[in-house]
PDB file of C-alpha atoms in Angstrom:
ATOM      1  CA  UNK K   1      -2.725 106.487 118.829  1.00 90.00           C
ATOM      2  CA  UNK K   2      -4.248 109.318 119.282  1.00 93.00           C
ATOM      3  CA  UNK K   3      -4.015 112.845 117.998  1.00 94.00           C
ATOM      4  CA  UNK K   4      -5.130 115.921 117.789  1.00 94.00           C
ATOM      5  CA  UNK K   5      -3.795 119.456 116.812  1.00 95.00           C
ATOM      6  CA  UNK K   6      -4.167 122.839 118.718  1.00 95.00           C
ATOM      7  CA  UNK K   7      -3.523 126.323 118.442  1.00 94.00           C
ATOM      8  CA  UNK K   8      -1.258 127.767 119.827  1.00 94.00           C
ATOM      9  CA  UNK K   9       0.071 131.854 120.145  1.00 93.00           C
ATOM     10  CA  UNK K  10       3.588 130.339 118.227  1.00 95.00           C
ATOM     11  CA  UNK K  11       1.235 128.361 115.507  1.00 95.00           C
ATOM     12  CA  UNK K  12      -0.207 124.652 115.511  1.00 96.00           C
ATOM     13  CA  UNK K  13       0.835 121.731 116.729  1.00 96.00           C
ATOM     14  CA  UNK K  14       0.117 118.333 116.431  1.00 96.00           C
ATOM     15  CA  UNK K  15       0.519 115.822 119.354  1.00 97.00           C
ATOM     16  CA  UNK K  16       0.590 112.423 118.767  1.00 96.00           C
ATOM     17  CA  UNK K  17       0.147 109.618 121.586  1.00 96.00           C
ATOM     18  CA  UNK K  18       0.425 106.627 122.837  1.00 96.00           C
ATOM     19  CA  UNK K  19      -1.326 104.506 125.852  1.00 95.00           C
ATOM     20  CA  UNK K  20       2.675 105.375 127.201  1.00 97.00           C
ATOM     21  CA  UNK K  21       2.842 108.748 125.836  1.00 97.00           C
ATOM     22  CA  UNK K  22       3.614 111.547 123.350  1.00 98.00           C
ATOM     23  CA  UNK K  23       5.171 110.271 120.568  1.00 98.00           C
ATOM     24  CA  UNK K  24       5.177 113.427 118.482  1.00 97.00           C
ATOM     25  CA  UNK K  25       5.061 117.550 119.078  1.00 97.00           C
ATOM     26  CA  UNK K  26       5.542 119.516 116.082  1.00 97.00           C
ATOM     27  CA  UNK K  27       4.579 122.695 114.494  1.00 96.00           C
ATOM     28  CA  UNK K  28       1.935 122.259 111.544  1.00 96.00           C
ATOM     29  CA  UNK K  29       0.221 124.252 109.150  1.00 94.00           C
ATOM     30  CA  UNK K  30      -2.810 122.057 109.485  1.00 94.00           C
ATOM     31  CA  UNK K  31      -6.014 123.157 111.111  1.00 91.00           C
ATOM     32  CA  UNK K  32      -6.263 122.945 114.491  1.00 90.00           C
ATOM     33  CA  UNK K  33      -8.831 119.712 115.278  1.00 81.00           C
ATOM     34  CA  UNK K  34     -12.389 120.738 116.633  1.00 66.00           C
ATOM     35  CA  UNK K  35     -13.353 117.717 118.057  1.00 71.00           C
ATOM     36  CA  UNK K  36     -13.289 117.678 121.742  1.00 73.00           C
ATOM     37  CA  UNK K  37     -10.033 115.698 122.893  1.00 85.00           C
ATOM     38  CA  UNK K  38     -10.902 112.414 124.934  1.00 87.00           C
ATOM     39  CA  UNK K  39      -7.235 111.211 125.145  1.00 92.00           C
ATOM     40  CA  UNK K  40      -5.931 111.376 129.049  1.00 95.00           C
ATOM     41  CA  UNK K  41      -2.274 111.603 127.871  1.00 96.00           C
ATOM     42  CA  UNK K  42      -2.786 114.796 124.669  1.00 95.00           C
ATOM     43  CA  UNK K  43      -5.450 116.138 127.283  1.00 95.00           C
ATOM     44  CA  UNK K  44      -2.806 116.743 130.147  1.00 96.00           C
ATOM     45  CA  UNK K  45      -0.284 117.601 127.030  1.00 96.00           C
ATOM     46  CA  UNK K  46      -2.545 120.705 126.094  1.00 96.00           C
ATOM     47  CA  UNK K  47      -2.864 121.340 129.352  1.00 96.00           C
ATOM     48  CA  UNK K  48       0.343 121.974 130.340  1.00 97.00           C
ATOM     49  CA  UNK K  49       1.774 123.732 126.605  1.00 97.00           C
ATOM     50  CA  UNK K  50      -1.330 125.755 127.818  1.00 96.00           C
ATOM     51  CA  UNK K  51       0.083 126.819 130.716  1.00 97.00           C
ATOM     52  CA  UNK K  52       3.279 127.016 129.105  1.00 97.00           C
ATOM     53  CA  UNK K  53       2.450 129.503 126.809  1.00 95.00           C
ATOM     54  CA  UNK K  54       0.617 131.365 129.887  1.00 95.00           C
ATOM     55  CA  UNK K  55       3.929 131.556 131.929  1.00 95.00           C
ATOM     56  CA  UNK K  56       2.628 129.488 134.495  1.00 97.00           C
ATOM     57  CA  UNK K  57       4.405 126.318 134.105  1.00 96.00           C
ATOM     58  CA  UNK K  58       8.463 126.446 133.132  1.00 95.00           C
ATOM     59  CA  UNK K  59       8.803 122.617 132.594  1.00 94.00           C
ATOM     60  CA  UNK K  60       6.792 119.761 131.196  1.00 96.00           C
ATOM     61  CA  UNK K  61       5.442 116.256 133.398  1.00 95.00           C
ATOM     62  CA  UNK K  62       4.286 114.423 130.351  1.00 96.00           C
ATOM     63  CA  UNK K  63       4.735 110.702 129.155  1.00 96.00           C
ATOM     64  CA  UNK K  64       6.741 110.092 126.460  1.00 97.00           C
ATOM     65  CA  UNK K  65       6.801 107.203 124.433  1.00 97.00           C
ATOM     66  CA  UNK K  66       9.823 108.316 121.908  1.00 97.00           C
ATOM     67  CA  UNK K  67      11.730 105.832 119.572  1.00 95.00           C
ATOM     68  CA  UNK K  68      15.505 106.930 119.103  1.00 96.00           C
ATOM     69  CA  UNK K  69      19.144 104.779 119.648  1.00 97.00           C
ATOM     70  CA  UNK K  70      20.537 104.793 122.983  1.00 97.00           C
ATOM     71  CA  UNK K  71      23.414 108.095 121.723  1.00 97.00           C
ATOM     72  CA  UNK K  72      19.780 110.308 120.850  1.00 97.00           C
ATOM     73  CA  UNK K  73      17.812 109.367 124.089  1.00 97.00           C
ATOM     74  CA  UNK K  74      20.710 110.587 125.963  1.00 97.00           C
ATOM     75  CA  UNK K  75      21.115 113.990 123.685  1.00 97.00           C
ATOM     76  CA  UNK K  76      17.640 114.329 124.362  1.00 98.00           C
ATOM     77  CA  UNK K  77      17.764 113.580 128.194  1.00 96.00           C
ATOM     78  CA  UNK K  78      21.199 116.658 128.619  1.00 97.00           C
ATOM     79  CA  UNK K  79      18.147 118.700 125.973  1.00 97.00           C
ATOM     80  CA  UNK K  80      15.404 117.800 128.274  1.00 96.00           C
ATOM     81  CA  UNK K  81      17.438 119.389 131.543  1.00 95.00           C
ATOM     82  CA  UNK K  82      18.154 122.348 130.039  1.00 96.00           C
ATOM     83  CA  UNK K  83      16.501 125.323 132.403  1.00 95.00           C
ATOM     84  CA  UNK K  84      13.996 127.038 131.278  1.00 95.00           C
ATOM     85  CA  UNK K  85      15.290 130.816 130.198  1.00 92.00           C
ATOM     86  CA  UNK K  86      18.429 129.538 129.307  1.00 93.00           C
ATOM     87  CA  UNK K  87      20.371 128.131 126.280  1.00 94.00           C
ATOM     88  CA  UNK K  88      23.265 125.857 125.785  1.00 95.00           C
ATOM     89  CA  UNK K  89      25.411 125.152 122.564  1.00 95.00           C
ATOM     90  CA  UNK K  90      25.777 121.966 120.766  1.00 96.00           C
ATOM     91  CA  UNK K  91      29.381 121.885 121.977  1.00 96.00           C
ATOM     92  CA  UNK K  92      28.427 121.552 125.739  1.00 96.00           C
ATOM     93  CA  UNK K  93      26.023 119.529 125.118  1.00 97.00           C
ATOM     94  CA  UNK K  94      28.370 116.978 123.248  1.00 97.00           C
ATOM     95  CA  UNK K  95      30.843 118.320 125.923  1.00 96.00           C
ATOM     96  CA  UNK K  96      29.058 116.544 128.928  1.00 94.00           C
ATOM     97  CA  UNK K  97      28.494 113.217 126.744  1.00 95.00           C
ATOM     98  CA  UNK K  98      31.944 113.129 127.024  1.00 95.00           C
ATOM     99  CA  UNK K  99      32.982 113.693 123.492  1.00 93.00           C
ATOM    100  CA  UNK K 100      33.512 117.096 121.707  1.00 93.00           C
ATOM    101  CA  UNK K 101      34.160 115.015 118.482  1.00 95.00           C
ATOM    102  CA  UNK K 102      30.313 113.968 118.389  1.00 96.00           C
ATOM    103  CA  UNK K 103      28.824 117.582 117.930  1.00 95.00           C
ATOM    104  CA  UNK K 104      27.328 117.290 114.554  1.00 95.00           C
ATOM    105  CA  UNK K 105      26.018 113.774 115.994  1.00 97.00           C
ATOM    106  CA  UNK K 106      24.704 115.880 118.593  1.00 97.00           C
ATOM    107  CA  UNK K 107      23.099 118.276 116.357  1.00 96.00           C
ATOM    108  CA  UNK K 108      22.034 115.260 113.966  1.00 97.00           C
ATOM    109  CA  UNK K 109      20.136 113.775 117.405  1.00 97.00           C
ATOM    110  CA  UNK K 110      18.711 117.115 118.335  1.00 97.00           C
ATOM    111  CA  UNK K 111      17.304 117.827 114.897  1.00 95.00           C
ATOM    112  CA  UNK K 112      15.781 114.581 115.228  1.00 96.00           C
ATOM    113  CA  UNK K 113      13.881 114.981 118.690  1.00 97.00           C
ATOM    114  CA  UNK K 114      10.242 114.181 117.988  1.00 97.00           C
ATOM    115  CA  UNK K 115       8.448 116.341 120.839  1.00 98.00           C
ATOM    116  CA  UNK K 116       9.375 120.053 120.423  1.00 96.00           C
ATOM    117  CA  UNK K 117       8.577 121.886 123.241  1.00 95.00           C
ATOM    118  CA  UNK K 118       8.797 119.044 125.396  1.00 97.00           C
ATOM    119  CA  UNK K 119      12.265 118.229 124.955  1.00 97.00           C
ATOM    120  CA  UNK K 120      12.985 121.830 124.966  1.00 97.00           C
ATOM    121  CA  UNK K 121      15.518 122.027 121.586  1.00 97.00           C
ATOM    122  CA  UNK K 122      14.713 125.468 120.862  1.00 96.00           C
ATOM    123  CA  UNK K 123      17.200 125.902 124.030  1.00 96.00           C
ATOM    124  CA  UNK K 124      20.907 124.972 121.767  1.00 96.00           C
ATOM    125  CA  UNK K 125      22.434 127.068 120.096  1.00 94.00           C
ATOM    126  CA  UNK K 126      25.438 127.751 118.546  1.00 92.00           C
ATOM    127  CA  UNK K 127      29.041 127.974 119.993  1.00 89.00           C
ATOM    128  CA  UNK K 128      28.871 131.999 119.011  1.00 88.00           C
ATOM    129  CA  UNK K 129      25.498 132.350 120.402  1.00 86.00           C
ATOM    130  CA  UNK K 130      23.813 132.249 117.444  1.00 89.00           C
ATOM    131  CA  UNK K 131      20.176 130.759 116.574  1.00 91.00           C
ATOM    132  CA  UNK K 132      20.319 127.701 114.239  1.00 91.00           C
ATOM    133  CA  UNK K 133      18.617 124.541 113.418  1.00 87.00           C
ATOM    134  CA  UNK K 134      15.427 124.588 114.792  1.00 93.00           C
ATOM    135  CA  UNK K 135      12.660 122.174 113.037  1.00 92.00           C
ATOM    136  CA  UNK K 136       9.960 124.822 113.850  1.00 91.00           C
ATOM    137  CA  UNK K 137      11.672 127.840 112.309  1.00 93.00           C
ATOM    138  CA  UNK K 138      14.624 129.965 113.319  1.00 93.00           C
ATOM    139  CA  UNK K 139      12.374 132.594 114.081  1.00 93.00           C
ATOM    140  CA  UNK K 140       9.682 130.774 116.261  1.00 94.00           C
ATOM    141  CA  UNK K 141      12.705 129.419 117.738  1.00 95.00           C
ATOM    142  CA  UNK K 142      13.549 133.506 118.943  1.00 93.00           C
ATOM    143  CA  UNK K 143       9.807 134.041 119.544  1.00 94.00           C
ATOM    144  CA  UNK K 144      10.190 130.973 121.887  1.00 96.00           C
ATOM    145  CA  UNK K 145      13.058 132.014 123.468  1.00 95.00           C
ATOM    146  CA  UNK K 146      11.795 135.496 124.365  1.00 93.00           C
ATOM    147  CA  UNK K 147       8.995 133.925 125.663  1.00 94.00           C
ATOM    148  CA  UNK K 148      10.943 132.405 128.252  1.00 95.00           C
ATOM    149  CA  UNK K 149      12.544 136.245 129.063  1.00 90.00           C
ATOM    150  CA  UNK K 150      16.122 135.264 127.479  1.00 84.00           C
ATOM    151  CA  UNK K 151      17.847 138.198 127.333  1.00 76.00           C
ATOM    152  CA  UNK K 152      18.690 139.418 123.836  1.00 63.00           C
ATOM    153  CA  UNK K 153      19.454 142.424 123.813  1.00 50.00           C
ATOM    154  CA  UNK K 154      22.664 141.861 125.704  1.00 44.00           C
ATOM    155  CA  UNK K 155      23.070 138.874 123.245  1.00 44.00           C
ATOM    156  CA  UNK K 156      24.389 138.387 119.530  1.00 44.00           C
ATOM    157  CA  UNK K 157      20.406 137.198 118.709  1.00 42.00           C
ATOM    158  CA  UNK K 158      19.377 141.052 119.194  1.00 37.00           C
TER     159      UNK K 158
END
């Protein structure tokens, strides 16, 4: 297993990976690691995250090695497909998966997303359009959506 902590405009990110792919990506208060990154998967992740921040990349193409239940994986796949600069509600994801009664289970699965940014759970909002439920913090969620050009001036977010 390889690991690195990088500094970004949104805060420090810890990236953990196996030889198969990234296993975790999360915001941390830990200091960035100074040693050079030798792991190829982490190098790819760092490069693509930098490109995302520089507005050169709108979708990630990084191998992932995730552990999750079949339901969690189906939710993560739906979240992964949310286009850059747009949002979708937890309820809409439950509808896509065929059962509106599973909205809380959807929210729970999204809350367990092990790779923030790579699976863009910051793009999931409440049915009323409010920013809710982001493990990186609501303010960071707002910043990420603003970074993607989400039109806050015409929304409930302003």
